[in-house]
Short mmCIF file of C-alpha atoms in Angstrom, two decimals:
data_model
loop_
_atom_site.label_atom_id
_atom_site.label_comp_id
_atom_site.label_asym_id
_atom_site.label_seq_id
_atom_site.Cartn_x
_atom_site.Cartn_y
_atom_site.Cartn_z
CA MET A 255 -4.54 12.95 -13.59
CA PRO A 256 -7.55 12.53 -11.44
CA PRO A 257 -7.68 9.82 -8.74
CA ALA A 258 -8.46 6.17 -9.64
CA ALA A 259 -8.76 3.51 -7.25
CA SER A 260 -8.71 -0.45 -7.19
CA ALA A 261 -8.77 -2.85 -4.21
CA ARG A 262 -8.50 -6.41 -3.41
CA ARG A 263 -11.63 -6.09 -1.31
CA PRO A 264 -13.71 -3.11 -2.77
CA PRO A 265 -15.15 -0.53 -0.38
CA SER A 266 -18.83 -0.45 -0.01
CA ALA A 267 -20.87 1.24 -2.56
CA SER A 268 -21.81 3.87 -0.21
CA ARG A 269 -18.11 4.72 0.55
CA ASN A 270 -17.23 4.78 -3.13
CA SER A 271 -20.19 7.15 -3.77
CA ALA A 272 -19.25 9.34 -1.16
CA ARG A 273 -15.80 9.75 -2.29
CA ARG A 274 -16.88 10.34 -5.86
CA SER A 275 -19.22 12.92 -4.60
CA ARG A 276 -16.33 14.79 -2.61
CA PHE A 277 -14.25 14.95 -5.82
CA ARG A 278 -17.16 15.99 -8.01
CA ALA A 279 -17.81 18.85 -5.40
CA GLY A 280 -14.46 20.15 -5.92
CA GLY A 281 -14.63 20.08 -9.52
CA GLY A 282 -12.80 16.80 -10.11
CA THR A 283 -13.20 13.22 -11.45
CA ALA A 284 -12.85 9.91 -9.93
CA LEU A 285 -12.86 6.40 -11.12
CA ALA A 286 -13.37 3.42 -8.77
CA LEU A 287 -12.26 -0.09 -10.30
CA PRO A 288 -12.86 -3.16 -7.95
CA THR A 289 -10.02 -5.24 -8.82
CA ASP A 290 -8.40 -8.45 -7.46
CA VAL A 291 -4.71 -7.25 -7.53
CA THR A 292 -3.48 -10.91 -7.00
CA ASP A 293 -4.94 -11.54 -10.59
CA ARG A 294 -2.31 -10.07 -13.08
CA ALA A 295 -4.62 -9.97 -16.02
CA ALA A 296 -7.24 -7.90 -13.99
CA VAL A 297 -4.73 -5.37 -12.88
CA LEU A 298 -3.29 -5.02 -16.59
CA ALA A 299 -6.84 -4.56 -17.67
CA ALA A 300 -7.49 -2.06 -14.77
CA ALA A 301 -4.39 0.04 -15.87
CA ASP A 302 -5.81 0.08 -19.28
CA ARG A 303 -9.09 1.41 -18.30
CA VAL A 304 -7.32 4.05 -16.16
CA ALA A 305 -5.20 5.14 -19.30
CA ASP A 306 -8.24 5.27 -21.51
CA GLU A 307 -10.68 7.20 -19.08
CA LEU A 308 -8.31 9.29 -17.10
CA GLY A 309 -4.86 9.43 -18.93
CA ARG A 310 -1.55 7.68 -17.98
CA ALA A 311 -1.04 7.52 -14.28
CA ASP A 312 1.61 9.67 -12.62
CA LEU A 313 1.11 8.60 -9.07
CA VAL A 314 0.68 4.82 -8.07
CA PHE A 315 0.06 3.76 -4.45
CA ALA A 316 0.41 0.16 -3.97
CA ASN A 317 -1.40 -0.33 -0.66
CA ALA A 318 -3.30 -3.65 -0.68
CA GLY A 319 -2.20 -6.08 2.07
CA ARG A 320 -3.46 -8.90 4.42
CA GLN A 321 -2.24 -9.89 7.84
CA LEU A 322 -2.78 -13.34 9.24
CA ILE A 323 -0.93 -14.06 12.46
CA SER A 324 0.08 -17.61 13.48
CA GLY A 325 3.01 -19.58 14.87
CA ILE A 326 5.12 -21.14 12.36
CA THR A 327 4.54 -24.54 13.89
CA ASP A 328 0.79 -24.35 13.25
CA LEU A 329 1.86 -24.90 9.68
CA ALA A 330 -1.01 -22.55 8.48
CA ALA A 331 0.12 -22.76 4.88
CA ALA A 332 -3.11 -21.44 3.36
CA ASP A 333 -2.52 -18.23 5.42
CA TRP A 334 1.08 -17.96 4.27
CA ASP A 335 0.16 -18.34 0.70
CA ALA A 336 -2.69 -15.66 1.00
CA GLN A 337 -0.14 -13.25 2.42
CA ILE A 338 2.48 -13.99 -0.15
CA ASP A 339 -0.07 -13.76 -2.99
CA LEU A 340 -1.57 -10.31 -1.93
CA ASN A 341 1.25 -8.62 -0.14
CA ILE A 342 3.94 -9.54 -2.57
CA LYS A 343 2.40 -10.78 -5.79
CA GLY A 344 -0.19 -8.03 -5.78
CA VAL A 345 2.62 -5.27 -5.58
CA MET A 346 4.54 -6.96 -8.41
CA ASN A 347 1.37 -7.05 -10.65
CA THR A 348 0.73 -3.43 -9.74
CA VAL A 349 4.38 -2.66 -10.84
CA GLN A 350 4.02 -4.45 -14.11
CA ALA A 351 0.80 -2.75 -14.84
CA PHE A 352 1.73 0.83 -14.13
CA VAL A 353 5.44 1.45 -14.47
CA PRO A 354 5.24 2.00 -18.21
CA ALA A 355 2.76 4.78 -17.53
CA LEU A 356 4.94 6.26 -15.12
CA GLU A 357 7.91 5.93 -17.49
CA SER A 358 5.92 8.06 -19.98
CA ALA A 359 4.90 10.66 -17.45
CA ALA A 360 8.54 11.15 -16.39
CA ALA A 361 9.64 11.37 -20.03
CA ASP A 362 7.10 14.13 -20.61
CA GLY A 363 8.74 16.18 -17.62
CA ARG A 364 5.63 15.30 -15.31
CA GLY A 365 5.86 14.01 -11.80
CA ALA A 366 5.96 10.21 -11.45
CA ASP A 367 5.75 8.50 -8.13
CA LEU A 368 5.36 4.73 -7.22
CA ILE A 369 4.64 4.54 -3.58
CA THR A 370 4.16 1.20 -1.74
CA THR A 371 2.88 0.25 1.86
CA SER A 372 5.34 -1.79 3.99
CA SER A 373 4.94 -1.74 7.70
CA ILE A 374 6.89 -1.21 10.91
CA ALA A 375 6.72 -5.09 11.10
CA ALA A 376 9.33 -5.19 8.43
CA VAL A 377 11.88 -3.98 10.85
CA ARG A 378 10.73 -5.21 14.09
CA VAL A 379 10.68 -8.58 15.86
CA LEU A 380 7.13 -9.48 16.63
CA GLU A 381 6.34 -13.12 17.65
CA GLY A 382 3.81 -14.70 15.31
CA PHE A 383 4.21 -12.17 12.60
CA GLN A 384 6.80 -14.25 10.69
CA VAL A 385 5.21 -14.65 7.38
CA TYR A 386 3.57 -10.96 7.32
CA SER A 387 6.79 -9.31 8.50
CA ALA A 388 8.75 -11.18 5.80
CA THR A 389 6.31 -9.88 3.09
CA LYS A 390 6.69 -6.50 4.35
CA ALA A 391 10.39 -6.67 4.54
CA TYR A 392 10.34 -7.82 0.99
CA ILE A 393 8.44 -4.59 0.04
CA THR A 394 10.65 -2.41 1.80
CA GLN A 395 13.69 -4.00 0.16
CA LEU A 396 12.00 -4.02 -3.23
CA THR A 397 11.25 -0.47 -3.10
CA ARG A 398 14.87 0.51 -2.29
CA LEU A 399 15.96 -1.58 -5.36
CA LEU A 400 13.37 -0.22 -7.84
CA ARG A 401 14.63 3.16 -6.90
CA THR A 402 18.09 2.45 -8.22
CA GLU A 403 16.72 1.82 -11.63
CA LEU A 404 13.65 4.24 -11.78
CA GLY A 405 15.24 6.92 -10.13
CA ARG A 406 17.48 7.50 -13.23
CA LYS A 407 14.37 7.85 -15.24
CA LYS A 408 13.03 10.51 -12.75
CA ILE A 409 10.44 8.16 -11.23
CA ARG A 410 10.28 8.60 -7.44
CA VAL A 411 10.03 5.27 -5.57
CA ALA A 412 9.23 5.40 -1.91
CA THR A 413 7.54 3.29 0.79
CA ILE A 414 5.56 4.05 3.88
CA GLU A 415 5.88 1.99 7.02
CA PRO A 416 2.96 2.58 9.22
CA GLY A 417 2.40 1.63 12.76
CA MET A 418 -1.09 0.91 14.13
CA VAL A 419 -3.85 2.03 11.76
CA ASP A 420 -7.63 1.96 12.32
CA THR A 421 -8.65 0.05 9.33
CA GLU A 422 -10.12 -3.54 8.56
CA LEU A 423 -6.64 -5.14 8.55
CA PRO A 424 -6.87 -6.30 12.29
CA ASP A 425 -10.11 -8.07 11.49
CA HIS A 426 -8.16 -10.55 9.42
CA VAL A 427 -6.18 -11.76 12.52
CA THR A 428 -7.28 -14.85 14.20
CA ASP A 429 -4.49 -15.31 16.65
CA PRO A 430 -5.82 -14.40 20.12
CA ALA A 431 -2.66 -12.89 21.42
CA ALA A 432 -2.15 -10.68 18.36
CA SER A 433 -5.90 -9.74 18.43
CA LYS A 434 -5.65 -8.70 21.84
CA LEU A 435 -2.55 -6.60 21.15
CA MET A 436 -4.13 -4.70 18.44
CA ALA A 437 -7.53 -4.36 20.21
CA ASP A 438 -5.68 -3.01 23.28
CA LEU A 439 -3.61 -0.41 21.09
CA ILE A 440 -6.96 0.84 19.39
CA ALA A 441 -8.60 1.18 22.84
CA GLN A 442 -5.70 2.66 24.75
CA ILE A 443 -4.18 5.19 22.19
CA ASP A 444 -4.95 7.55 19.38
CA VAL A 445 -4.02 5.24 16.56
CA LEU A 446 -3.40 6.52 13.03
CA SER A 447 -6.47 6.65 10.49
CA SER A 448 -6.53 5.92 6.79
CA GLU A 449 -6.64 9.64 6.02
CA ASP A 450 -3.27 9.98 8.04
CA VAL A 451 -1.60 7.68 5.57
CA ALA A 452 -3.38 9.42 2.57
CA GLU A 453 -2.08 12.85 3.50
CA THR A 454 1.38 11.36 4.10
CA VAL A 455 1.20 10.11 0.42
CA ALA A 456 0.02 13.39 -0.81
CA PHE A 457 3.00 15.17 1.08
CA MET A 458 5.33 12.71 -0.47
CA SER A 459 4.26 13.26 -3.87
CA ALA A 460 4.05 17.05 -3.55
CA VAL A 461 7.61 17.94 -2.86
CA PRO A 462 9.81 19.18 -5.72
CA ARG A 463 10.46 16.66 -8.35
CA HIS A 464 14.16 16.39 -7.62
CA VAL A 465 13.31 15.33 -4.04
CA ASN A 466 12.58 11.73 -3.13
CA LEU A 467 11.52 11.07 0.34
CA THR A 468 12.24 7.19 0.02
CA GLU A 469 11.06 5.50 3.29
CA ILE A 470 8.87 7.27 5.70
CA THR A 471 7.78 5.68 8.99
CA ILE A 472 4.49 7.03 10.37
CA LEU A 473 3.54 6.01 14.01
CA PRO A 474 0.91 7.21 16.46
CA THR A 475 2.62 9.30 18.84
CA GLU A 476 1.82 7.12 21.82
CA GLN A 477 2.77 3.69 20.10
CA ILE A 478 5.95 2.34 21.58
CA ILE A 479 5.78 -1.56 20.20
#
């Protein structure tokens, strides 16, 4: 099916327009749906619109996330809730909204892929990242368990665990030490771009249907933390 995109914080109108223009120049169709993925009803409505305008989804990439770093004794409960709501509940809302379409695609003999974004923070010990890392560990384990059920239905389930990516994610960070760590990485090494992650997703979904690349860690070559 043609690509559709929804986001917690939608891209600017100019970015959306540029992306649609690229698809159309290649003879394709694209649909951009600004959606708060923490709102279950909104995600369900977005899934319905995708089905109505583009057909049933056969590739779902649950990528929305938020990173708010603080010491646990700071008791930044609002930050904890914000990360849990987006990083965990947002993914669960996406699963609820799109798994039926993936089941239909697989039953029709088409490829069907559910890909999530975790993080290397899920498996590394980084001071101050307690809640963020825990939400990403949840996503990694959730993906493994979803595969045991959905794989029997020929739906491939996988997760990507990126290292440092040059996106707006570091802009959320208010902890000075974590902000310096990320700024130094961006300044000192050639970090990943969102296009690098997108190409990885495309590769994972393009392999033969009987092949499931279940967990991919993608790091800048020079990143060592």
